[in-house]
JSON list of C-alpha atoms and ligand atoms in Angstrom, two decimals:
[
{"chain": "A", "resi": 295, "resn": "MET", "atom": "CA", "xyz": [14.00, 23.73, -21.31]},
{"chain": "A", "resi": 296, "resn": "SER", "atom": "CA", "xyz": [16.47, 26.37, -20.31]},
{"chain": "A", "resi": 297, "resn": "ASN", "atom": "CA", "xyz": [19.36, 26.03, -22.77]},
{"chain": "A", "resi": 298, "resn": "LEU", "atom": "CA", "xyz": [20.15, 24.93, -26.34]},
{"chain": "A", "resi": 299, "resn": "ALA", "atom": "CA", "xyz": [21.53, 21.54, -25.29]},
{"chain": "A", "resi": 300, "resn": "GLN", "atom": "CA", "xyz": [18.23, 20.71, -23.59]},
{"chain": "A", "resi": 301, "resn": "VAL", "atom": "CA", "xyz": [16.27, 21.76, -26.69]},
{"chain": "A", "resi": 302, "resn": "LYS", "atom": "CA", "xyz": [18.45, 19.50, -28.89]},
{"chain": "A", "resi": 303, "resn": "GLU", "atom": "CA", "xyz": [18.10, 16.62, -26.45]},
{"chain": "A", "resi": 304, "resn": "ASN", "atom": "CA", "xyz": [14.31, 16.92, -26.50]},
{"chain": "A", "resi": 305, "resn": "ILE", "atom": "CA", "xyz": [14.16, 17.16, -30.30]},
{"chain": "A", "resi": 306, "resn": "ASP", "atom": "CA", "xyz": [16.24, 13.96, -30.50]},
{"chain": "A", "resi": 307, "resn": "THR", "atom": "CA", "xyz": [13.52, 12.08, -28.64]},
{"chain": "A", "resi": 308, "resn": "PHE", "atom": "CA", "xyz": [11.31, 12.48, -31.74]},
{"chain": "A", "resi": 309, "resn": "VAL", "atom": "CA", "xyz": [13.82, 11.02, -34.22]},
{"chain": "A", "resi": 310, "resn": "ASN", "atom": "CA", "xyz": [12.06, 7.62, -34.19]},
{"chain": "A", "resi": 311, "resn": "TYR", "atom": "CA", "xyz": [8.66, 9.06, -33.34]},
{"chain": "A", "resi": 312, "resn": "ARG", "atom": "CA", "xyz": [5.50, 7.09, -33.88]},
{"chain": "A", "resi": 313, "resn": "GLU", "atom": "CA", "xyz": [2.10, 7.65, -32.34]},
{"chain": "A", "resi": 314, "resn": "PHE", "atom": "CA", "xyz": [0.77, 5.39, -29.58]},
{"chain": "A", "resi": 315, "resn": "THR", "atom": "CA", "xyz": [-1.86, 2.91, -30.66]},
{"chain": "A", "resi": 316, "resn": "LYS", "atom": "CA", "xyz": [-5.19, 3.29, -28.86]},
{"chain": "A", "resi": 317, "resn": "ASP", "atom": "CA", "xyz": [-4.29, 0.34, -26.60]},
{"chain": "A", "resi": 318, "resn": "GLU", "atom": "CA", "xyz": [-0.89, 1.82, -25.74]},
{"chain": "A", "resi": 319, "resn": "GLU", "atom": "CA", "xyz": [-2.47, 5.17, -25.02]},
{"chain": "A", "resi": 320, "resn": "LYS", "atom": "CA", "xyz": [-5.00, 3.55, -22.70]},
{"chain": "A", "resi": 321, "resn": "THR", "atom": "CA", "xyz": [-2.26, 1.57, -20.93]},
{"chain": "A", "resi": 322, "resn": "ALA", "atom": "CA", "xyz": [-0.11, 4.69, -20.47]},
{"chain": "A", "resi": 323, "resn": "HIS", "atom": "CA", "xyz": [-3.10, 6.58, -19.10]},
{"chain": "A", "resi": 324, "resn": "ASN", "atom": "CA", "xyz": [-3.90, 3.78, -16.64]},
{"chain": "A", "resi": 325, "resn": "ILE", "atom": "CA", "xyz": [-0.29, 3.57, -15.50]},
{"chain": "A", "resi": 326, "resn": "ALA", "atom": "CA", "xyz": [-0.18, 7.34, -14.94]},
{"chain": "A", "resi": 327, "resn": "GLN", "atom": "CA", "xyz": [-3.35, 7.16, -12.85]},
{"chain": "A", "resi": 328, "resn": "ILE", "atom": "CA", "xyz": [-1.99, 4.31, -10.73]},
{"chain": "A", "resi": 329, "resn": "ILE", "atom": "CA", "xyz": [1.28, 6.17, -10.16]},
{"chain": "A", "resi": 330, "resn": "GLN", "atom": "CA", "xyz": [-0.53, 9.36, -9.16]},
{"chain": "A", "resi": 331, "resn": "SER", "atom": "CA", "xyz": [-2.86, 7.52, -6.80]},
{"chain": "A", "resi": 332, "resn": "GLN", "atom": "CA", "xyz": [0.14, 6.08, -4.98]},
{"chain": "A", "resi": 333, "resn": "GLY", "atom": "CA", "xyz": [1.49, 9.51, -4.12]},
{"chain": "A", "resi": 334, "resn": "ALA", "atom": "CA", "xyz": [4.46, 9.25, -6.44]},
{"chain": "A", "resi": 335, "resn": "ILE", "atom": "CA", "xyz": [6.47, 12.34, -7.40]},
{"chain": "A", "resi": 336, "resn": "SER", "atom": "CA", "xyz": [6.05, 13.19, -11.08]},
{"chain": "A", "resi": 337, "resn": "CYS", "atom": "CA", "xyz": [9.79, 13.44, -11.72]},
{"chain": "A", "resi": 338, "resn": "THR", "atom": "CA", "xyz": [10.82, 12.31, -15.21]},
{"chain": "A", "resi": 339, "resn": "ALA", "atom": "CA", "xyz": [14.52, 12.03, -14.29]},
{"chain": "A", "resi": 340, "resn": "CYS", "atom": "CA", "xyz": [15.46, 14.62, -16.92]},
{"chain": "A", "resi": 341, "resn": "LYS", "atom": "CA", "xyz": [18.25, 15.78, -14.57]},
{"chain": "A", "resi": 342, "resn": "TYR", "atom": "CA", "xyz": [17.87, 19.48, -15.45]},
{"chain": "A", "resi": 343, "resn": "CYS", "atom": "CA", "xyz": [17.78, 20.27, -11.74]},
{"chain": "A", "resi": 344, "resn": "LEU", "atom": "CA", "xyz": [21.23, 18.73, -11.31]},
{"chain": "A", "resi": 345, "resn": "GLU", "atom": "CA", "xyz": [22.70, 21.39, -13.59]},
{"chain": "A", "resi": 346, "resn": "VAL", "atom": "CA", "xyz": [22.00, 24.13, -11.06]},
{"chain": "A", "resi": 347, "resn": "CYS", "atom": "CA", "xyz": [22.09, 22.54, -7.63]},
{"chain": "A", "resi": 348, "resn": "PRO", "atom": "CA", "xyz": [25.02, 24.05, -5.71]},
{"chain": "A", "resi": 349, "resn": "ARG", "atom": "CA", "xyz": [25.05, 21.10, -3.31]},
{"chain": "A", "resi": 350, "resn": "GLY", "atom": "CA", "xyz": [24.96, 18.28, -5.84]},
{"chain": "A", "resi": 351, "resn": "ILE", "atom": "CA", "xyz": [21.83, 16.76, -4.31]},
{"chain": "A", "resi": 352, "resn": "ASN", "atom": "CA", "xyz": [20.97, 13.60, -6.27]},
{"chain": "A", "resi": 353, "resn": "ILE", "atom": "CA", "xyz": [17.38, 14.72, -6.81]},
{"chain": "A", "resi": 354, "resn": "PRO", "atom": "CA", "xyz": [16.21, 12.29, -9.54]},
{"chain": "A", "resi": 355, "resn": "ALA", "atom": "CA", "xyz": [17.74, 9.29, -7.76]},
{"chain": "A", "resi": 356, "resn": "ILE", "atom": "CA", "xyz": [16.10, 10.30, -4.47]},
{"chain": "A", "resi": 357, "resn": "PHE", "atom": "CA", "xyz": [12.71, 10.78, -6.11]},
{"chain": "A", "resi": 358, "resn": "GLY", "atom": "CA", "xyz": [13.14, 7.53, -8.04]},
{"chain": "A", "resi": 359, "resn": "LEU", "atom": "CA", "xyz": [13.76, 5.55, -4.84]},
{"chain": "A", "resi": 360, "resn": "TYR", "atom": "CA", "xyz": [10.77, 7.22, -3.17]},
{"chain": "A", "resi": 361, "resn": "ASN", "atom": "CA", "xyz": [8.53, 6.37, -6.13]},
{"chain": "A", "resi": 362, "resn": "MET", "atom": "CA", "xyz": [9.68, 2.76, -6.16]},
{"chain": "A", "resi": 363, "resn": "TYR", "atom": "CA", "xyz": [8.91, 2.52, -2.46]},
{"chain": "A", "resi": 364, "resn": "LYS", "atom": "CA", "xyz": [5.47, 4.10, -2.89]},
{"chain": "A", "resi": 365, "resn": "GLY", "atom": "CA", "xyz": [4.62, 1.85, -5.82]},
{"chain": "A", "resi": 366, "resn": "SER", "atom": "CA", "xyz": [5.92, -1.42, -4.42]},
{"chain": "A", "resi": 367, "resn": "SER", "atom": "CA", "xyz": [3.92, -4.08, -2.67]},
{"chain": "A", "resi": 368, "resn": "ALA", "atom": "CA", "xyz": [7.00, -6.24, -2.09]},
{"chain": "A", "resi": 369, "resn": "LYS", "atom": "CA", "xyz": [7.62, -7.43, 1.46]},
{"chain": "A", "resi": 370, "resn": "ASN", "atom": "CA", "xyz": [11.10, -5.96, 1.48]},
{"chain": "A", "resi": 371, "resn": "ALA", "atom": "CA", "xyz": [10.07, -2.57, 0.01]},
{"chain": "A", "resi": 372, "resn": "SER", "atom": "CA", "xyz": [10.83, -0.69, 3.24]},
{"chain": "A", "resi": 373, "resn": "PHE", "atom": "CA", "xyz": [14.21, -2.34, 3.63]},
{"chain": "A", "resi": 374, "resn": "MET", "atom": "CA", "xyz": [15.16, -1.70, 0.00]},
{"chain": "A", "resi": 375, "resn": "PHE", "atom": "CA", "xyz": [14.05, 1.94, 0.21]},
{"chain": "A", "resi": 376, "resn": "VAL", "atom": "CA", "xyz": [16.15, 2.68, 3.29]},
{"chain": "A", "resi": 377, "resn": "TYR", "atom": "CA", "xyz": [19.07, 0.53, 2.12]},
{"chain": "A", "resi": 378, "resn": "ASN", "atom": "CA", "xyz": [19.27, 2.18, -1.32]},
{"chain": "A", "resi": 379, "resn": "TYR", "atom": "CA", "xyz": [18.73, 5.65, 0.10]},
{"chain": "A", "resi": 380, "resn": "ASN", "atom": "CA", "xyz": [21.58, 5.21, 2.56]},
{"chain": "A", "resi": 381, "resn": "ALA", "atom": "CA", "xyz": [23.74, 3.85, -0.25]},
{"chain": "A", "resi": 382, "resn": "LEU", "atom": "CA", "xyz": [23.63, 7.28, -1.90]},
{"chain": "A", "resi": 383, "resn": "GLU", "atom": "CA", "xyz": [26.69, 9.45, -1.32]},
{"chain": "A", "resi": 384, "resn": "GLU", "atom": "CA", "xyz": [26.00, 11.12, 2.04]},
{"chain": "A", "resi": 385, "resn": "SER", "atom": "CA", "xyz": [26.62, 14.63, 0.72]},
{"chain": "A", "resi": 386, "resn": "THR", "atom": "CA", "xyz": [23.99, 14.13, -2.02]},
{"chain": "A", "resi": 387, "resn": "ARG", "atom": "CA", "xyz": [21.08, 13.06, 0.22]},
{"chain": "A", "resi": 388, "resn": "ALA", "atom": "CA", "xyz": [17.91, 15.06, 0.80]},
{"chain": "A", "resi": 389, "resn": "ASP", "atom": "CA", "xyz": [18.91, 16.37, 4.24]},
{"chain": "A", "resi": 390, "resn": "LYS", "atom": "CA", "xyz": [21.86, 18.25, 2.68]},
{"chain": "A", "resi": 391, "resn": "CYS", "atom": "CA", "xyz": [19.51, 20.49, 0.65]},
{"chain": "A", "resi": 392, "resn": "ILE", "atom": "CA", "xyz": [19.89, 24.13, 1.69]},
{"chain": "A", "resi": 393, "resn": "LYS", "atom": "CA", "xyz": [16.49, 25.09, 0.22]},
{"chain": "A", "resi": 394, "resn": "CYS", "atom": "CA", "xyz": [17.92, 27.74, -2.10]},
{"chain": "A", "resi": 395, "resn": "GLY", "atom": "CA", "xyz": [15.17, 26.92, -4.65]},
{"chain": "A", "resi": 396, "resn": "LEU", "atom": "CA", "xyz": [17.44, 27.18, -7.72]},
{"chain": "A", "resi": 397, "resn": "CYS", "atom": "CA", "xyz": [16.40, 23.71, -8.89]},
{"chain": "A", "resi": 398, "resn": "ASN", "atom": "CA", "xyz": [12.71, 24.67, -9.04]},
{"chain": "A", "resi": 399, "resn": "LYS", "atom": "CA", "xyz": [13.38, 27.09, -11.88]},
{"chain": "A", "resi": 400, "resn": "ASN", "atom": "CA", "xyz": [14.85, 24.27, -14.00]},
{"chain": "A", "resi": 401, "resn": "CYS", "atom": "CA", "xyz": [12.18, 21.65, -13.37]},
{"chain": "A", "resi": 402, "resn": "PRO", "atom": "CA", "xyz": [9.87, 21.20, -16.38]},
{"chain": "A", "resi": 403, "resn": "GLN", "atom": "CA", "xyz": [7.40, 19.37, -14.12]},
{"chain": "A", "resi": 404, "resn": "GLY", "atom": "CA", "xyz": [7.03, 22.43, -11.90]},
{"chain": "A", "resi": 405, "resn": "LEU", "atom": "CA", "xyz": [7.92, 20.43, -8.81]},
{"chain": "A", "resi": 406, "resn": "ASP", "atom": "CA", "xyz": [8.65, 22.14, -5.51]},
{"chain": "A", "resi": 407, "resn": "ILE", "atom": "CA", "xyz": [11.84, 20.15, -5.14]},
{"chain": "A", "resi": 408, "resn": "PRO", "atom": "CA", "xyz": [13.08, 21.29, -1.70]},
{"chain": "A", "resi": 409, "resn": "LYS", "atom": "CA", "xyz": [9.63, 20.63, -0.23]},
{"chain": "A", "resi": 410, "resn": "LEU", "atom": "CA", "xyz": [9.51, 17.17, -1.80]},
{"chain": "A", "resi": 411, "resn": "LEU", "atom": "CA", "xyz": [13.05, 16.39, -0.66]},
{"chain": "A", "resi": 412, "resn": "ALA", "atom": "CA", "xyz": [11.98, 17.23, 2.89]},
{"chain": "A", "resi": 413, "resn": "GLU", "atom": "CA", "xyz": [9.02, 14.86, 2.46]},
{"chain": "A", "resi": 414, "resn": "VAL", "atom": "CA", "xyz": [11.32, 12.06, 1.27]},
{"chain": "A", "resi": 415, "resn": "GLU", "atom": "CA", "xyz": [13.70, 12.67, 4.18]},
{"chain": "A", "resi": 416, "resn": "LYS", "atom": "CA", "xyz": [10.78, 12.54, 6.63]},
{"chain": "A", "resi": 417, "resn": "THR", "atom": "CA", "xyz": [9.58, 9.28, 5.06]},
{"chain": "A", "resi": 418, "resn": "VAL", "atom": "CA", "xyz": [13.05, 7.73, 5.30]},
{"chain": "A", "resi": 419, "resn": "LYS", "atom": "CA", "xyz": [13.20, 8.58, 9.02]},
{"chain": "A", "resi": 420, "resn": "GLU", "atom": "CA", "xyz": [9.69, 7.16, 9.60]},
{"chain": "A", "resi": 421, "resn": "VAL", "atom": "CA", "xyz": [10.48, 3.93, 7.77]},
{"chain": "A", "resi": 422, "resn": "GLU", "atom": "CA", "xyz": [13.78, 3.56, 9.65]},
{"chain": "A", "resi": 423, "resn": "LYS", "atom": "CA", "xyz": [11.96, 4.04, 12.94]},
{"chain": "A", "resi": 424, "resn": "LYS", "atom": "CA", "xyz": [9.35, 1.41, 12.07]},
{"chain": "A", "resi": 425, "resn": "MET", "atom": "CA", "xyz": [12.07, -1.06, 11.11]},
{"chain": "A", "resi": 426, "resn": "SER", "atom": "CA", "xyz": [14.13, -0.58, 14.29]},
{"chain": "B", "resi": 35, "resn": "SF4", "atom": "S1", "xyz": [16.88, 23.78, -3.14]},
{"chain": "B", "resi": 35, "resn": "SF4", "atom": "FE1", "xyz": [18.17, 22.07, -2.49]},
{"chain": "B", "resi": 35, "resn": "SF4", "atom": "S2", "xyz": [18.10, 20.63, -4.16]},
{"chain": "B", "resi": 35, "resn": "SF4", "atom": "FE2", "xyz": [17.38, 22.58, -4.95]},
{"chain": "B", "resi": 35, "resn": "SF4", "atom": "S3", "xyz": [19.19, 23.58, -5.82]},
{"chain": "B", "resi": 35, "resn": "SF4", "atom": "FE3", "xyz": [19.00, 24.28, -3.70]},
{"chain": "B", "resi": 35, "resn": "SF4", "atom": "S4", "xyz": [20.26, 22.84, -2.54]},
{"chain": "B", "resi": 35, "resn": "SF4", "atom": "FE4", "xyz": [19.89, 21.90, -4.53]},
{"chain": "B", "resi": 36, "resn": "SF4", "atom": "S1", "xyz": [14.18, 18.76, -13.14]},
{"chain": "B", "resi": 36, "resn": "SF4", "atom": "FE1", "xyz": [12.31, 18.01, -12.17]},
{"chain": "B", "resi": 36, "resn": "SF4", "atom": "S2", "xyz": [11.63, 16.33, -13.48]},
{"chain": "B", "resi": 36, "resn": "SF4", "atom": "FE2", "xyz": [13.76, 16.76, -14.02]},
{"chain": "B", "resi": 36, "resn": "SF4", "atom": "S3", "xyz": [14.98, 15.35, -12.75]},
{"chain": "B", "resi": 36, "resn": "SF4", "atom": "FE3", "xyz": [14.80, 17.25, -11.63]},
{"chain": "B", "resi": 36, "resn": "SF4", "atom": "S4", "xyz": [13.01, 16.98, -10.30]},
{"chain": "B", "resi": 36, "resn": "SF4", "atom": "FE4", "xyz": [12.91, 15.43, -11.90]}
]
């Protein structure tokens, strides 16, 4: 968290707090392991990076699409990945990142965002090539 608004937002998430049951905890743990094994990016879509990006790159949406693609076994996963990626405003796509690194300082997950954006961009190009 890097400002008061973010602190308040995080405190609000505990307003209706209750602990996981043992079963829920086990399920959450299993889901996390599956997601990690699929090469997903551990972005929580908190959007803190958006507050500092000078180029308005839609980082959480890009990572979300990538994670859906990585985690999907649907036949049309490749098509949906490329289709939804290209539906993003052109100026907000991964290839418009100037690698200034400002976003990294705001990411609570410690992600190397410009590096991961480059990875997503590379994957989009590879999937497009396979589909053509
Ligand atoms: S490194 Fe890229 S995504 Fe991050 S703040 Fe700079 S332009 Fe935005
Ligand atoms: S700050 Fe990190 S975790 Fe939050 S949306 Fe951006 S990339 Fe995802």
